[in-house]
XYZ file of C-alpha atoms in Angstrom:
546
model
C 74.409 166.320 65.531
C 74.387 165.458 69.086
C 73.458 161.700 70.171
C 73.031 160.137 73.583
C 73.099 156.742 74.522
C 70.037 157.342 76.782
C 67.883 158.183 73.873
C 68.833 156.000 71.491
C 70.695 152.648 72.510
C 67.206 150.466 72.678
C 66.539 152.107 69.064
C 69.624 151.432 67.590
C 69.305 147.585 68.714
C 66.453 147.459 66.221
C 68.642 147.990 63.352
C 70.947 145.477 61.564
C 74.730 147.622 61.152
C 77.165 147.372 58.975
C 80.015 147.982 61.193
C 80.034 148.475 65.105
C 82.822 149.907 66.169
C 83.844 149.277 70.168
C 86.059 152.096 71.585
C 85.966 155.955 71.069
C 89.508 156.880 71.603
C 91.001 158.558 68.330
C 91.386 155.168 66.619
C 88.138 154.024 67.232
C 86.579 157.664 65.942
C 89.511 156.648 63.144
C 87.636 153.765 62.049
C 83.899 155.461 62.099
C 85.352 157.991 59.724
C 86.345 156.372 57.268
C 83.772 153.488 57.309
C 80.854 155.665 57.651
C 82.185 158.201 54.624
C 82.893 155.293 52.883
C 79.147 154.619 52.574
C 78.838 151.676 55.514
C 76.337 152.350 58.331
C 78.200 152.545 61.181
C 78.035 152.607 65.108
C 80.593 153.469 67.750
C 79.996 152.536 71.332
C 82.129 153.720 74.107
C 81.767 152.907 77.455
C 83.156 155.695 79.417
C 83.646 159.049 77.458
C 85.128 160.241 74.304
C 89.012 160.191 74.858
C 89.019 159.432 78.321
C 92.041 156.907 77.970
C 95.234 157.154 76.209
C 93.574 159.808 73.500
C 93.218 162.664 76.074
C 96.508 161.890 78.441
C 99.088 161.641 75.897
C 102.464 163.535 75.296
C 100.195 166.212 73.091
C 102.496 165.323 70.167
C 101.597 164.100 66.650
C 105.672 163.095 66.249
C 107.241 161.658 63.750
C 108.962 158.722 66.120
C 112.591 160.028 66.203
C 114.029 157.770 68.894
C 112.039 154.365 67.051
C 115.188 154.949 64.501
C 117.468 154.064 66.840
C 115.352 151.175 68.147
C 114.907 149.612 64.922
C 111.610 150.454 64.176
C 111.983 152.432 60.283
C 108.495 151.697 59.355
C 106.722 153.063 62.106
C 109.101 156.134 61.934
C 108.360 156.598 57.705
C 104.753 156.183 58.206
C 104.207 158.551 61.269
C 106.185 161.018 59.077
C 104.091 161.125 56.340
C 100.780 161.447 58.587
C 102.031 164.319 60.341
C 103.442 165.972 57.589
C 99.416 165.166 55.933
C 97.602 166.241 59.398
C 100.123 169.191 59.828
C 98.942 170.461 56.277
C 95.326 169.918 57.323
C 94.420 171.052 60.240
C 95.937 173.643 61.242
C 94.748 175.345 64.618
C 94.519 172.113 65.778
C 97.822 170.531 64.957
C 100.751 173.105 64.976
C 104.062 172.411 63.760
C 106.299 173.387 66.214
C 109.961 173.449 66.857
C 112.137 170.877 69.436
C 115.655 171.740 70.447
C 117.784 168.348 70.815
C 121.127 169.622 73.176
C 125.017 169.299 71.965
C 127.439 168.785 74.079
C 131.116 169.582 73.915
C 133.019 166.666 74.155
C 130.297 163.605 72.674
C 130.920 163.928 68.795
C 129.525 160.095 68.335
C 126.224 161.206 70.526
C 126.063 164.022 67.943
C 126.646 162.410 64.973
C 124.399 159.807 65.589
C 121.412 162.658 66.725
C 122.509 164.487 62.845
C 122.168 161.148 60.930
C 118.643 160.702 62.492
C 117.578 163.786 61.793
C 118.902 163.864 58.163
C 116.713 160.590 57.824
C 113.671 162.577 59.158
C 113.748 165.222 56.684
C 114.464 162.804 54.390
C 111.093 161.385 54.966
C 109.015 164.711 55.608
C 110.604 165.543 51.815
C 111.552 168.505 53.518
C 114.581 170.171 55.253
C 113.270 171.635 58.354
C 116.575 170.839 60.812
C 119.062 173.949 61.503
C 121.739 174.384 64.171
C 120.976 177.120 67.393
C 123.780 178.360 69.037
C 124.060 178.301 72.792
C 123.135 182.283 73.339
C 120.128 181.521 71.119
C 119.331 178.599 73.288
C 119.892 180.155 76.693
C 116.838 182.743 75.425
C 114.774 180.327 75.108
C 115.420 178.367 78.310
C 117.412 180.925 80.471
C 118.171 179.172 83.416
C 119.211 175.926 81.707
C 122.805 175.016 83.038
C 124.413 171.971 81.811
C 128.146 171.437 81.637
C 129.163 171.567 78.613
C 126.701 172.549 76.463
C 127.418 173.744 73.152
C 123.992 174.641 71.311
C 121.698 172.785 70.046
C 119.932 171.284 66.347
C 115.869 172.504 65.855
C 113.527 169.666 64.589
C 109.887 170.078 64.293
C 106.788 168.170 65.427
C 103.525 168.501 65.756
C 101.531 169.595 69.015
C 97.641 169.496 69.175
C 95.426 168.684 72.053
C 94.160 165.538 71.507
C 91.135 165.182 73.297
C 89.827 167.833 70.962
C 91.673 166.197 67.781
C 89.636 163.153 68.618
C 86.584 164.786 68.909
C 86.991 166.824 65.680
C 86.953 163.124 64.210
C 83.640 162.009 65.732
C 82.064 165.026 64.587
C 83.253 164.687 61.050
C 82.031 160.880 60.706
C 78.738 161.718 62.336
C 78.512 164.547 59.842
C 79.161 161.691 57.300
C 76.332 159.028 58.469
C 77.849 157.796 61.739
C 76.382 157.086 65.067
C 78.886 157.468 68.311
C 77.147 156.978 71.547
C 79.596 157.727 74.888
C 78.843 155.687 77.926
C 77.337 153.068 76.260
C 79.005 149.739 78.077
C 79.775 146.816 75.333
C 79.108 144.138 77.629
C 80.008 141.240 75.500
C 80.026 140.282 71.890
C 77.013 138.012 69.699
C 78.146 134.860 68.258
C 76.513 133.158 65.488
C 75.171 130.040 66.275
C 77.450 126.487 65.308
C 80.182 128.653 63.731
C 80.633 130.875 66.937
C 81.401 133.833 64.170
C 81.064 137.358 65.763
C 77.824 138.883 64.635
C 76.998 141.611 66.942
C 77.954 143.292 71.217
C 75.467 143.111 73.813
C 75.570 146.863 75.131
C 73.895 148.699 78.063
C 73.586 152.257 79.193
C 75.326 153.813 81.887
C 73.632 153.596 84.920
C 71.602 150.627 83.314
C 70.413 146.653 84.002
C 69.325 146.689 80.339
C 71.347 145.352 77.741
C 70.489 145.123 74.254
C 71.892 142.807 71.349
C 73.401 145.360 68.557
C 73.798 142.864 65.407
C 76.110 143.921 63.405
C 78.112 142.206 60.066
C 81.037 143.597 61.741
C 82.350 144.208 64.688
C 85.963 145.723 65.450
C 87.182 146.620 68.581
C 89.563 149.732 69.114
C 89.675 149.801 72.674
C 93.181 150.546 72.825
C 94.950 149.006 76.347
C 91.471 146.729 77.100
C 91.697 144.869 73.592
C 92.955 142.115 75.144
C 90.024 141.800 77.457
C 87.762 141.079 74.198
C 89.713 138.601 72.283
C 89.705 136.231 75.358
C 85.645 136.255 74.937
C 86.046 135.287 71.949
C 88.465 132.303 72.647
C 89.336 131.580 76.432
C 92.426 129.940 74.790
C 93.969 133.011 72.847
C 97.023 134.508 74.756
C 97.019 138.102 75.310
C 99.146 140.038 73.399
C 99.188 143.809 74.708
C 101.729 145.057 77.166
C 99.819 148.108 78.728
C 102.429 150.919 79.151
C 102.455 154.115 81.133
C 103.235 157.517 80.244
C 103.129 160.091 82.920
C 103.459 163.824 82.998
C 103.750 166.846 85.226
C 102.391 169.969 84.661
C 103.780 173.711 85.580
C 102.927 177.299 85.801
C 105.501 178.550 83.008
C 106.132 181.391 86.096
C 107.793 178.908 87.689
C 109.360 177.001 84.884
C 109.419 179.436 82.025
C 110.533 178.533 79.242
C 109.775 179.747 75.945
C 109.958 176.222 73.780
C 110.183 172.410 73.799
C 113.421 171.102 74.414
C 114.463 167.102 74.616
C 116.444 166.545 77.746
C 118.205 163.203 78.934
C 117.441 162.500 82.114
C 120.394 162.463 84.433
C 120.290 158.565 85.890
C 119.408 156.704 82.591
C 119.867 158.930 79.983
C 116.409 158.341 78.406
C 115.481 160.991 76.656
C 112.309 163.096 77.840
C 110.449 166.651 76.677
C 109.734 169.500 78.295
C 107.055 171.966 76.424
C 104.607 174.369 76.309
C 101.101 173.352 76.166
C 97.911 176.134 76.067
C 99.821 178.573 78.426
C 101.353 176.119 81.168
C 104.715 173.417 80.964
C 104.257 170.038 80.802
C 107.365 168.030 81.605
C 107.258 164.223 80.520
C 107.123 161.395 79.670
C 107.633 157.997 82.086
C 107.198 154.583 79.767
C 106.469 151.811 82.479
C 104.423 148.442 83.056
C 101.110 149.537 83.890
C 99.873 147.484 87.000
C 96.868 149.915 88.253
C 93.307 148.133 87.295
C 92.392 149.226 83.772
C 88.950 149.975 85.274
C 89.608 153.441 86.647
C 91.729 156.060 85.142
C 95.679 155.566 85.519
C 97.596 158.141 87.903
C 100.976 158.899 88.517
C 102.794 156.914 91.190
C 105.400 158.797 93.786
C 108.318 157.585 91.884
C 107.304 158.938 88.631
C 107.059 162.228 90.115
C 110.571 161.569 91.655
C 111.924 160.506 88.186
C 110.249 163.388 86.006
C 111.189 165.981 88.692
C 115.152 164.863 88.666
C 114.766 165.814 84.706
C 113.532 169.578 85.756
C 115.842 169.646 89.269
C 119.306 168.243 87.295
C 118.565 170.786 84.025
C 117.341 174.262 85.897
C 119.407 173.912 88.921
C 119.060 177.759 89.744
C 115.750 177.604 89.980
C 114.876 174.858 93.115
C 111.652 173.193 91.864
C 109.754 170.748 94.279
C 106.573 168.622 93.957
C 105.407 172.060 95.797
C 105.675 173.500 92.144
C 102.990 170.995 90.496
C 100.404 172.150 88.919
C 98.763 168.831 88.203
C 99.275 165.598 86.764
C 98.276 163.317 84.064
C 98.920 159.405 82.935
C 97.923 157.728 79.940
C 98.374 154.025 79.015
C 99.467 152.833 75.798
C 98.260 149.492 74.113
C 102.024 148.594 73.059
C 101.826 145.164 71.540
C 103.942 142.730 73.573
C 107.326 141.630 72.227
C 108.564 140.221 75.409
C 111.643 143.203 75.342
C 113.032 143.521 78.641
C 112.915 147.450 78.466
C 109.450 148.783 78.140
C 110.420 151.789 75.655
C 112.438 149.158 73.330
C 108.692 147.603 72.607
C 107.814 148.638 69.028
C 105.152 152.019 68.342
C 103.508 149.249 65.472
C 100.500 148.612 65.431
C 98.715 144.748 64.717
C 95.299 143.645 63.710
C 94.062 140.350 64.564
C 90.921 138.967 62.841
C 89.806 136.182 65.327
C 86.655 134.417 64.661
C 85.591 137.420 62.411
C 86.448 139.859 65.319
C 88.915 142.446 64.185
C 90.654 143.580 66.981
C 93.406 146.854 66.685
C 96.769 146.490 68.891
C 99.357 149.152 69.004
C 99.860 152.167 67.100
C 100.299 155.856 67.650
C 98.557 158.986 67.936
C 99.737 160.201 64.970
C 98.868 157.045 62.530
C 95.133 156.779 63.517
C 94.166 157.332 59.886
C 96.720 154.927 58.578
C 95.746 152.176 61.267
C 91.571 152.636 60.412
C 92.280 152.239 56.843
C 94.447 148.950 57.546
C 91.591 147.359 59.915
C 88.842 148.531 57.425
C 91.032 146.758 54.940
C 90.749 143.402 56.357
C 86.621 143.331 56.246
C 86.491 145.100 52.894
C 85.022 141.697 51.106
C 82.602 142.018 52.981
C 81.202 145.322 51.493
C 82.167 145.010 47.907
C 80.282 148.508 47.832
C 82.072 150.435 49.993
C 84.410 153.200 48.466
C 87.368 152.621 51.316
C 90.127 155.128 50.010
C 93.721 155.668 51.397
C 94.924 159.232 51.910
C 92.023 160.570 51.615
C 91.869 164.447 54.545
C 90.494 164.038 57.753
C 87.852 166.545 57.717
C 85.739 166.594 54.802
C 85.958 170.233 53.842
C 87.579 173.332 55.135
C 85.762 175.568 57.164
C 84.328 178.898 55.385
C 85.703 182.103 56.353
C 83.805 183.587 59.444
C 83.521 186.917 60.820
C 85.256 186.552 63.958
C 85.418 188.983 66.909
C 88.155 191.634 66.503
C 89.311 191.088 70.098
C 90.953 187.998 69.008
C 94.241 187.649 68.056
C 95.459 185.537 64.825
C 96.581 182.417 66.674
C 93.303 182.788 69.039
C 90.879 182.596 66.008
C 92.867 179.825 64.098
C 92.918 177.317 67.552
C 89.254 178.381 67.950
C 88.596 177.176 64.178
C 90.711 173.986 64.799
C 88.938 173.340 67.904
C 85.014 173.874 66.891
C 85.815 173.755 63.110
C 81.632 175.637 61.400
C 80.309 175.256 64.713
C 82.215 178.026 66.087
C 79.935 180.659 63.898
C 76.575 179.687 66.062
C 78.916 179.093 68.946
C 80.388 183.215 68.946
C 76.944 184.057 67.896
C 75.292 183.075 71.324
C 78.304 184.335 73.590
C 77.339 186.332 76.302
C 79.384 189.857 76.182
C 80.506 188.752 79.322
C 82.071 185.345 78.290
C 84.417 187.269 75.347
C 87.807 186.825 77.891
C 90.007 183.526 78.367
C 89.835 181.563 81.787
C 92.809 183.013 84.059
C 95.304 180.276 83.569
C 94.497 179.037 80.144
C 93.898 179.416 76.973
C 89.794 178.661 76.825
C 87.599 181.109 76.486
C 84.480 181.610 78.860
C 82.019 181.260 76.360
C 82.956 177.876 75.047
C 82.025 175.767 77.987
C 78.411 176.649 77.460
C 78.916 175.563 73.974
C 80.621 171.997 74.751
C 77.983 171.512 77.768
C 75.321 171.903 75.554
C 76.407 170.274 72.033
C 78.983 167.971 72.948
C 77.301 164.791 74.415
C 78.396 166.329 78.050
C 77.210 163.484 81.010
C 79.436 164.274 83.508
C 81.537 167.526 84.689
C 84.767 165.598 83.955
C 83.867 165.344 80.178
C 83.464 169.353 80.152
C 86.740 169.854 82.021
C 89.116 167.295 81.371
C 88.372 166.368 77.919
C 86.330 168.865 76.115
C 88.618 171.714 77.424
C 91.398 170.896 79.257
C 90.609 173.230 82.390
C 91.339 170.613 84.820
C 95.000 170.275 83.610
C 95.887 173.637 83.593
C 94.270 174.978 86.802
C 95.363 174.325 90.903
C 93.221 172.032 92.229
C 91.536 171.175 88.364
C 89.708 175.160 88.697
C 87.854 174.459 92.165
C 87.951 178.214 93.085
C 86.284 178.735 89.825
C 83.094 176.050 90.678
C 80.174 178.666 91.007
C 81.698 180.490 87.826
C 81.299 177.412 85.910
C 77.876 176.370 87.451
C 76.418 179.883 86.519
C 77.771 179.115 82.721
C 76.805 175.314 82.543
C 74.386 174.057 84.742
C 71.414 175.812 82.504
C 72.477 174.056 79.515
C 73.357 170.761 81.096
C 69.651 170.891 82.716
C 71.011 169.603 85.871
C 69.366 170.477 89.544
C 71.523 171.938 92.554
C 71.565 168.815 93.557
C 72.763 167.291 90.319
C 75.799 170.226 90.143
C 76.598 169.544 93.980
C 77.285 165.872 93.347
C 78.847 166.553 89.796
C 81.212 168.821 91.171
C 82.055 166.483 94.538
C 82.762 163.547 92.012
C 84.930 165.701 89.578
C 86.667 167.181 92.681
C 87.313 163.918 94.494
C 88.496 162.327 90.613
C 90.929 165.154 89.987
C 92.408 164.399 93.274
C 92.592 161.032 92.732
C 93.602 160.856 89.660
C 95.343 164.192 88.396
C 97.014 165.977 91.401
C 100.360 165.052 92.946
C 100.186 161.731 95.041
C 99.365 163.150 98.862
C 97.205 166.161 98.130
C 93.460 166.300 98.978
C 90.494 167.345 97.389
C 89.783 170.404 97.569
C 85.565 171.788 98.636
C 83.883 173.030 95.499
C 83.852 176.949 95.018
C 86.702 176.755 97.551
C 89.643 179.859 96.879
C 92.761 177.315 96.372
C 96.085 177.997 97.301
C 98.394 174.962 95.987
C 100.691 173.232 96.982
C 99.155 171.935 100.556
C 100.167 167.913 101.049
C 98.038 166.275 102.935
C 96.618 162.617 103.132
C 98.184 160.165 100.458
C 96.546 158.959 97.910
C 95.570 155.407 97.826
């Protein structure tokens, strides 16, 4: 079921809801999940698009927490190893276990023994023994032109890697399959307060590109809005503190050419010895992650800074000596900002992974938390209004997607692992989706690991409003791609522009915004945007980015 916000936001205000939800990052679709299959009507409002903040720009791991055991932090470690060992289980194709090398050095027996110990405790929790030793020919075929002194070998772990723009997306459709509403760009402008008690009874939401806001009542209302919660608990009470320490994480990405690897491998970095990941992600190397103070305005989408780059690119530089890599080498970049509840810790990564829920005024609000626990966090904030709905059937543990998907008759061009992610990704709709493929649309975009014929698909069934949302979010084209795909523009436009029922002019400005964005927002600091339908050659540096 697809559902705009232009069609339906002045209807909607004529109903009374059981639940609004504010927020469609993967906690927020969390929360509709589970409310709306628990038999509450439910609404989600979000006022940019699905994922766009922390949910599409994170490390691309659904991780146990490894490094929270050394900072103290057991209980988020046990529970994000039990979710991904449940999510690994589930859905696979879209989660994929997948190995991690942690390096052992000659020479640093406490360093190792401490790295063992945590990873005993690990399997411990999974219930499982996953964790074996490599040896250092093993390891150098995996990462050939790794050079460190010293290096011995190395012990495998395993996480899980999904992409999870799509993960969250895969949880919108499954609680609109059971009874919820999500609308994307639909603003919450403020929140309805009952009069003399000041309770919170409703939002006052508007349209994007609209003066008209309309009063959604609602019995309640919880916000999920991840980094901007703050923002709404100080309308409900001027005098309530905030409490979120907004954190970046930023991360360059690589043509495995020029960085090839064949694995993920954790790698101190060289000045401060925290520890970072370098992996493979739908064809192309991500290297990552920075944890700092976010200071950028909320309002527009985070974006690495110069020293980040500087930082991540010492990892790469000090590592794989042999092989010279510059900001010349980068591919793109992404930054995502974490709603870390604020501790007051002097070091930002020594804040806990927790998460909180405050219930102020009968606002719940959600702080904290991790990719991988949004199914234990919704069930915790669904928890605290579940007097409310004395016939609601709110059950822990319950899978994320309400049934597995019946066997299909897939092209035999594809290969295993093509037709599982393809499944993961589009879960029944991918039957109707292969059915209407072009011939012509059967072979992956050079560069990635999407297929022609599914941005069609996503442009037309996937609450598409702007060309960001098909590129940067419902595939992740603009990631993976020089320049975010611009020498691919009038390929796209033939696929998309039909099914989008946009004008010339409509693509022309669509694809100037998305252009002028990705520069902005994704490239290395100092390149410019490129013209749309241009042939790109990357690498140029031009004017800085403000």
């Amino acid at each position: 079921m697809t559902t705009t916000s232009h069609s339906r936001l002045q209807e909607l205000a004529q109903e009374e809801w059981d639940i609004v939800v504010i927020g469609g990052g993967i906690t927020g679709a969390a929360v509709l999940r589970e409310a709306s299959r628990s038999g509450l009507k439910c609404l989600l409002l979000e006022q940019r698009d699905f994922a766009w903040g922390a949910s599409s720009r994170s490390g691309k791991w659904v991780h146990g927490g490894l490094r929270y055991l050394k900072e103290g932090q057991p209980k988020v470690t046990w529970h994000s190893v039990r979710e991904r060992e449940k999510l690994c289980a589930e859905l696979p194709g879209l989660i994929t276990l997948k190995p991690m090398l942690w390096p052992l050095f000659k020479g640093k027996p406490g360093s190792e023994i401490l790295i063992r110990a945590g990873l005993f405790l690990y399997d411990l929790m999974a219930g499982k023994r996953r964790r074996h030793v490599v040896d250092r020919p093993v390891l150098g075929n995996a990462f050939p032109h790794l050079n460190v002194p010293r290096l011995k070998g190395a012990i495998c772990f395993y996480e899980g890697q999904t992409d999870d723009a799509r993960l969250t997306l895969r949880v919108i459709q499954e609680a609109r399959a059971s009874g919820g509403i999500a609308l994307n760009y639909a603003e919450v402008t403020g929140l309805v307060r009952e009069a003399g008690s000041g309770s919170v009874r409703g939002v006052t939401a508007r349209d994007e590109g609209s003066d008209t806001v309309h009063a959604i009542r609602a019995k309640q209302v919880i916000a999920a809005t991840g980094a901007w919660s703050d923002r709404l608990r100080t309308q409900v009470n001027y005098n309530h503190a905030e409490r979120l320490r907004p954190l970046r994480g930023s991360h360059l990405v690589f043509d495995r050419k020029r960085l090839p690897v064949q694995g993920t491998i954790v790698l101190e970095h060289p000045r401060d010895r925290r520890p970072g990941f370098i992996t493979l992600f739908q064809g192309r190397v991500i290297v990552g992650n920075t944890d700092l103070d976010h200071g950028q305005n909320l309002q527009q989408d985070a974006f690495i800074t110069a020293e980040e780059v500087v930082y991540l690119l010492e990892t790469v530089q000090h590592h794989f000596p042999s092989l010279r890599i510059t900001q010349q080498d980068i591919i793109s970049t992404f930054s995502g900002v974490r709603p870390v509840v604020d501790s007051g810790a002097t070091d930002p990564s020594k804040e806990s992974r927790d998460h909180v829920v405050w219930q102020e005024d009968e606002l719940i609000t959600i702080g904290g938390g991790k990719l991988t626990t949004f199914q234990h966090i919704a069930i915790d904030a669904l928890s605290r209004a579940q007097h409310k709905f004395p016939q609601a059937r709110l059950v822990k543990n319950q899978p994320v997607l309400a049934a597995s998907v019946p066997a299909l008759s897939l092209p035999a061009s594809l290969t295993e692992q093509q037709a599982e992610t393809l499944v993961g990704r589009y879960g029944s709709a991918l039957a109707d989706m292969l059915s209407s493929a072009p011939a012509h649309s059967m072979s992956l975009i050079p560069g990635t690991e999407t297929f022609w014929f599914e941005l069609p698909w996503c442009a037309a069934h996937e609450d598409v409003h702007h060309l960001d949302d098909l590129l940067l979010r419902r595939t992740r084209i603009g990631l993976l791609l020089e320049q975010g795909g611009a020498g691919l523009m009038e390929q796209f436009k033939e696929l998309v522009q039909a099914p989008l029922k946009w004008t010339d002019a409509r693509w022309q400005s669509e694809a100037e915004r998305y252009l002028n964005l990705w520069a902005r927002y994704y490239s290395p600091p100092g390149r410019q945007p490129a013209e749309p339908g241009s042939a790109v050659a990357g690498g140029a540096q031009h004017a800085v980015r403000v």
